[in-house]
């Protein structure tokens, strides 16, 4: 499986990184080795001094698809969840500065935290889902899927023009405003529509 991650899908987050809101979705990949699952701890890598949390709604692809029309995209996922796109912000800044690929900042081991999933059928509208992150008990990030610049269906349609989606692939749909650094012993808990979907510590 692979992770497909969307960059700058919330206008306020793009602004906090001093970047423009994109005209079409921007995406990058993480390999399967990036996964941190089942509330296992995340181990801070020693190559970065500034790893940031990015809390994101995630979508599990449930069938093979290529060039999926937007109107059929909803057939390609049944489960929706919450994850963290951990980002070595210091390395990412250097990559951007030098026009280099982002992998060392985004695709490293453990950088894709995958929490629990809920059936999409339990929600009236996947484009109206609230979510938030508690860092050591304090709410530091809060978003709603209605503020996405591109809807989940638009993202699936766009990405699948370039890359075949396979069963088990996970789409990270972008982070809202409020990203910040994690430190050793931090405790992160993520909630989607009030349900806790991840709970892990930084080691
Ligand atoms: Zn992200």
mmCIF file of C-alpha atoms and ligand atoms in Angstrom:
data_model
loop_
_atom_site.group_PDB
_atom_site.id
_atom_site.type_symbol
_atom_site.label_atom_id
_atom_site.label_comp_id
_atom_site.label_asym_id
_atom_site.label_seq_id
_atom_site.Cartn_x
_atom_site.Cartn_y
_atom_site.Cartn_z
ATOM 1 C CA UNK A 1 0.000 0.000 0.000
ATOM 2 C CA UNK A 2 0.958 3.626 -0.279
ATOM 3 C CA UNK A 3 0.018 6.910 1.333
ATOM 4 C CA UNK A 4 -1.117 9.739 -0.891
ATOM 5 C CA UNK A 5 -0.951 13.017 0.981
ATOM 6 C CA UNK A 6 -2.493 16.303 -0.056
ATOM 7 C CA UNK A 7 -0.647 19.547 0.613
ATOM 8 C CA UNK A 8 -2.300 22.884 1.353
ATOM 9 C CA UNK A 9 -5.942 21.799 1.199
ATOM 10 C CA UNK A 10 -7.044 24.416 3.742
ATOM 11 C CA UNK A 11 -6.540 28.084 2.902
ATOM 12 C CA UNK A 12 -5.689 29.130 6.489
ATOM 13 C CA UNK A 13 -2.951 26.484 6.746
ATOM 14 C CA UNK A 14 -1.406 27.503 3.408
ATOM 15 C CA UNK A 15 -1.310 31.064 4.748
ATOM 16 C CA UNK A 16 0.414 30.033 7.993
ATOM 17 C CA UNK A 17 3.185 28.432 5.892
ATOM 18 C CA UNK A 18 3.310 31.614 3.771
ATOM 19 C CA UNK A 19 2.253 29.715 0.672
ATOM 20 C CA UNK A 20 -0.484 30.384 -1.838
ATOM 21 C CA UNK A 21 -3.618 28.270 -1.970
ATOM 22 C CA UNK A 22 -3.126 25.907 -4.950
ATOM 23 C CA UNK A 23 -5.289 26.047 -8.092
ATOM 24 C CA UNK A 24 -5.354 22.261 -8.289
ATOM 25 C CA UNK A 25 -4.587 19.672 -5.637
ATOM 26 C CA UNK A 26 -0.928 19.203 -4.695
ATOM 27 C CA UNK A 27 0.060 15.730 -3.585
ATOM 28 C CA UNK A 28 3.046 13.656 -2.515
ATOM 29 C CA UNK A 29 3.562 10.040 -1.485
ATOM 30 C CA UNK A 30 4.800 8.208 1.573
ATOM 31 C CA UNK A 31 5.870 4.549 1.389
ATOM 32 C CA UNK A 32 4.228 1.800 3.454
ATOM 33 C CA UNK A 33 7.265 1.861 5.785
ATOM 34 C CA UNK A 34 6.116 5.294 7.020
ATOM 35 C CA UNK A 35 3.216 3.840 8.981
ATOM 36 C CA UNK A 36 2.787 4.239 12.739
ATOM 37 C CA UNK A 37 -0.334 2.360 13.770
ATOM 38 C CA UNK A 38 -2.387 1.024 16.630
ATOM 39 C CA UNK A 39 -1.477 3.876 18.941
ATOM 40 C CA UNK A 40 2.160 2.810 18.993
ATOM 41 C CA UNK A 41 4.601 5.530 20.068
ATOM 42 C CA UNK A 42 6.243 7.764 17.489
ATOM 43 C CA UNK A 43 10.018 7.885 17.860
ATOM 44 C CA UNK A 44 11.484 11.308 17.114
ATOM 45 C CA UNK A 45 14.164 10.965 14.441
ATOM 46 C CA UNK A 46 17.565 12.478 15.185
ATOM 47 C CA UNK A 47 17.867 14.100 11.732
ATOM 48 C CA UNK A 48 15.284 16.773 12.506
ATOM 49 C CA UNK A 49 15.008 19.351 15.290
ATOM 50 C CA UNK A 50 11.494 20.394 14.315
ATOM 51 C CA UNK A 51 8.959 17.629 13.665
ATOM 52 C CA UNK A 52 5.444 19.044 13.318
ATOM 53 C CA UNK A 53 2.066 17.385 13.748
ATOM 54 C CA UNK A 54 -0.502 17.781 10.952
ATOM 55 C CA UNK A 55 -3.841 16.270 11.918
ATOM 56 C CA UNK A 56 -5.767 15.121 8.858
ATOM 57 C CA UNK A 57 -8.895 13.292 7.829
ATOM 58 C CA UNK A 58 -7.823 10.074 6.130
ATOM 59 C CA UNK A 59 -9.679 7.877 3.663
ATOM 60 C CA UNK A 60 -9.087 4.185 3.022
ATOM 61 C CA UNK A 61 -9.341 3.217 -0.656
ATOM 62 C CA UNK A 62 -11.373 0.030 -1.023
ATOM 63 C CA UNK A 63 -10.989 -0.877 -4.708
ATOM 64 C CA UNK A 64 -8.714 -0.555 -7.689
ATOM 65 C CA UNK A 65 -9.207 2.627 -9.662
ATOM 66 C CA UNK A 66 -7.619 4.757 -12.357
ATOM 67 C CA UNK A 67 -8.962 7.973 -13.899
ATOM 68 C CA UNK A 68 -11.941 7.914 -11.548
ATOM 69 C CA UNK A 69 -14.591 10.499 -12.456
ATOM 70 C CA UNK A 70 -15.463 12.770 -9.537
ATOM 71 C CA UNK A 71 -19.078 11.629 -9.539
ATOM 72 C CA UNK A 72 -18.019 8.002 -8.941
ATOM 73 C CA UNK A 73 -15.242 8.743 -6.445
ATOM 74 C CA UNK A 74 -17.515 8.111 -3.451
ATOM 75 C CA UNK A 75 -17.635 4.418 -4.485
ATOM 76 C CA UNK A 76 -13.922 4.062 -3.830
ATOM 77 C CA UNK A 77 -13.992 4.404 -0.055
ATOM 78 C CA UNK A 78 -16.217 3.183 2.749
ATOM 79 C CA UNK A 79 -14.156 4.208 5.748
ATOM 80 C CA UNK A 80 -12.979 7.539 6.970
ATOM 81 C CA UNK A 81 -10.577 8.150 9.822
ATOM 82 C CA UNK A 82 -8.005 10.424 11.339
ATOM 83 C CA UNK A 83 -4.230 10.439 11.061
ATOM 84 C CA UNK A 84 -1.172 12.596 11.542
ATOM 85 C CA UNK A 85 1.142 13.579 8.707
ATOM 86 C CA UNK A 86 4.323 14.097 10.732
ATOM 87 C CA UNK A 87 6.612 16.525 8.968
ATOM 88 C CA UNK A 88 10.247 17.459 9.518
ATOM 89 C CA UNK A 89 9.541 21.154 8.996
ATOM 90 C CA UNK A 90 13.197 22.209 9.160
ATOM 91 C CA UNK A 91 14.126 19.762 6.384
ATOM 92 C CA UNK A 92 11.020 20.638 4.370
ATOM 93 C CA UNK A 93 11.972 24.322 4.437
ATOM 94 C CA UNK A 94 15.406 23.454 3.039
ATOM 95 C CA UNK A 95 13.875 21.229 0.338
ATOM 96 C CA UNK A 96 11.548 24.021 -0.753
ATOM 97 C CA UNK A 97 14.369 26.552 -0.710
ATOM 98 C CA UNK A 98 16.544 24.366 -2.942
ATOM 99 C CA UNK A 99 13.729 23.084 -5.154
ATOM 100 C CA UNK A 100 14.381 19.516 -3.986
ATOM 101 C CA UNK A 101 11.905 16.651 -3.436
ATOM 102 C CA UNK A 102 10.243 16.421 -0.019
ATOM 103 C CA UNK A 103 10.812 12.784 0.872
ATOM 104 C CA UNK A 104 13.343 13.310 3.666
ATOM 105 C CA UNK A 105 10.913 15.735 5.312
ATOM 106 C CA UNK A 106 7.709 13.768 4.755
ATOM 107 C CA UNK A 107 8.249 10.087 3.977
ATOM 108 C CA UNK A 108 10.502 8.957 6.827
ATOM 109 C CA UNK A 109 9.785 5.945 9.055
ATOM 110 C CA UNK A 110 6.872 6.454 11.393
ATOM 111 C CA UNK A 111 5.744 9.699 9.761
ATOM 112 C CA UNK A 112 2.242 8.480 8.805
ATOM 113 C CA UNK A 113 0.213 7.962 11.965
ATOM 114 C CA UNK A 114 -2.924 6.006 11.120
ATOM 115 C CA UNK A 115 -5.671 6.063 13.711
ATOM 116 C CA UNK A 116 -8.983 4.289 13.711
ATOM 117 C CA UNK A 117 -11.595 4.394 10.954
ATOM 118 C CA UNK A 118 -15.367 4.827 11.023
ATOM 119 C CA UNK A 119 -17.845 3.752 8.347
ATOM 120 C CA UNK A 120 -18.648 6.643 6.046
ATOM 121 C CA UNK A 121 -22.303 5.536 6.177
ATOM 122 C CA UNK A 122 -22.437 6.792 9.766
ATOM 123 C CA UNK A 123 -22.089 10.386 8.548
ATOM 124 C CA UNK A 124 -24.649 12.453 6.713
ATOM 125 C CA UNK A 125 -22.055 14.481 4.835
ATOM 126 C CA UNK A 126 -18.347 13.658 4.635
ATOM 127 C CA UNK A 127 -17.758 17.308 3.749
ATOM 128 C CA UNK A 128 -19.016 18.440 7.123
ATOM 129 C CA UNK A 129 -16.905 16.563 9.660
ATOM 130 C CA UNK A 130 -15.272 18.277 12.591
ATOM 131 C CA UNK A 131 -11.986 17.067 14.006
ATOM 132 C CA UNK A 132 -9.432 18.225 16.531
ATOM 133 C CA UNK A 133 -6.122 17.374 18.132
ATOM 134 C CA UNK A 134 -5.333 17.449 21.843
ATOM 135 C CA UNK A 135 -1.643 17.925 22.622
ATOM 136 C CA UNK A 136 -1.017 17.102 26.287
ATOM 137 C CA UNK A 137 -4.704 17.733 26.890
ATOM 138 C CA UNK A 138 -4.840 21.129 25.155
ATOM 139 C CA UNK A 139 -6.763 21.630 21.935
ATOM 140 C CA UNK A 140 -4.129 22.834 19.470
ATOM 141 C CA UNK A 141 -5.683 22.037 16.108
ATOM 142 C CA UNK A 142 -9.267 22.102 14.976
ATOM 143 C CA UNK A 143 -10.778 21.732 11.530
ATOM 144 C CA UNK A 144 -13.823 20.828 9.526
ATOM 145 C CA UNK A 145 -13.864 19.051 6.170
ATOM 146 C CA UNK A 146 -16.203 21.745 4.833
ATOM 147 C CA UNK A 147 -13.176 24.056 4.697
ATOM 148 C CA UNK A 148 -11.229 21.805 2.306
ATOM 149 C CA UNK A 149 -10.262 23.637 -0.879
ATOM 150 C CA UNK A 150 -10.825 20.361 -2.783
ATOM 151 C CA UNK A 151 -13.377 17.792 -1.628
ATOM 152 C CA UNK A 152 -12.449 14.171 -0.968
ATOM 153 C CA UNK A 153 -14.119 13.176 -4.250
ATOM 154 C CA UNK A 154 -12.207 15.837 -6.172
ATOM 155 C CA UNK A 155 -8.953 14.648 -4.602
ATOM 156 C CA UNK A 156 -9.615 11.019 -5.602
ATOM 157 C CA UNK A 157 -10.493 12.090 -9.141
ATOM 158 C CA UNK A 158 -7.380 14.228 -9.438
ATOM 159 C CA UNK A 159 -4.842 11.818 -7.961
ATOM 160 C CA UNK A 160 -6.201 8.812 -9.908
ATOM 161 C CA UNK A 161 -5.485 10.577 -13.209
ATOM 162 C CA UNK A 162 -1.801 10.123 -12.454
ATOM 163 C CA UNK A 163 -1.541 7.205 -10.046
ATOM 164 C CA UNK A 164 -3.575 4.007 -9.838
ATOM 165 C CA UNK A 165 -5.328 3.693 -6.500
ATOM 166 C CA UNK A 166 -5.299 0.245 -4.938
ATOM 167 C CA UNK A 167 -7.230 -1.409 -2.144
ATOM 168 C CA UNK A 168 -5.662 -0.407 1.167
ATOM 169 C CA UNK A 169 -4.074 2.821 -0.035
ATOM 170 C CA UNK A 170 -4.667 5.679 2.371
ATOM 171 C CA UNK A 171 -5.352 9.262 1.342
ATOM 172 C CA UNK A 172 -4.337 12.033 3.763
ATOM 173 C CA UNK A 173 -6.584 14.969 2.869
ATOM 174 C CA UNK A 174 -4.521 17.884 4.191
ATOM 175 C CA UNK A 175 -4.205 19.697 7.483
ATOM 176 C CA UNK A 176 -6.065 22.722 8.808
ATOM 177 C CA UNK A 177 -4.376 25.680 10.490
ATOM 178 C CA UNK A 178 -2.541 25.247 13.801
ATOM 179 C CA UNK A 179 0.390 22.939 13.038
ATOM 180 C CA UNK A 180 3.219 22.920 15.560
ATOM 181 C CA UNK A 181 6.165 20.953 16.930
ATOM 182 C CA UNK A 182 6.133 17.735 18.959
ATOM 183 C CA UNK A 183 8.579 16.963 21.750
ATOM 184 C CA UNK A 184 9.606 13.882 23.686
ATOM 185 C CA UNK A 185 6.853 12.639 26.026
ATOM 186 C CA UNK A 186 4.109 14.607 24.230
ATOM 187 C CA UNK A 187 0.699 12.932 24.249
ATOM 188 C CA UNK A 188 -1.425 13.291 21.104
ATOM 189 C CA UNK A 189 -5.119 12.435 20.910
ATOM 190 C CA UNK A 190 -7.230 12.929 17.793
ATOM 191 C CA UNK A 191 -11.003 13.170 17.581
ATOM 192 C CA UNK A 192 -13.355 12.960 14.592
ATOM 193 C CA UNK A 193 -16.907 14.116 15.289
ATOM 194 C CA UNK A 194 -16.152 13.675 18.974
ATOM 195 C CA UNK A 195 -14.868 10.092 18.690
ATOM 196 C CA UNK A 196 -11.304 9.439 19.730
ATOM 197 C CA UNK A 197 -9.479 7.784 16.820
ATOM 198 C CA UNK A 198 -5.866 8.003 17.890
ATOM 199 C CA UNK A 199 -3.979 8.261 21.159
ATOM 200 C CA UNK A 200 -0.203 7.976 21.192
ATOM 201 C CA UNK A 201 2.978 9.298 22.775
ATOM 202 C CA UNK A 202 6.161 10.746 21.335
ATOM 203 C CA UNK A 203 9.334 8.972 22.459
HETATM 204 ZN ZN1 LIG B 1 -0.118 17.123 5.592
#
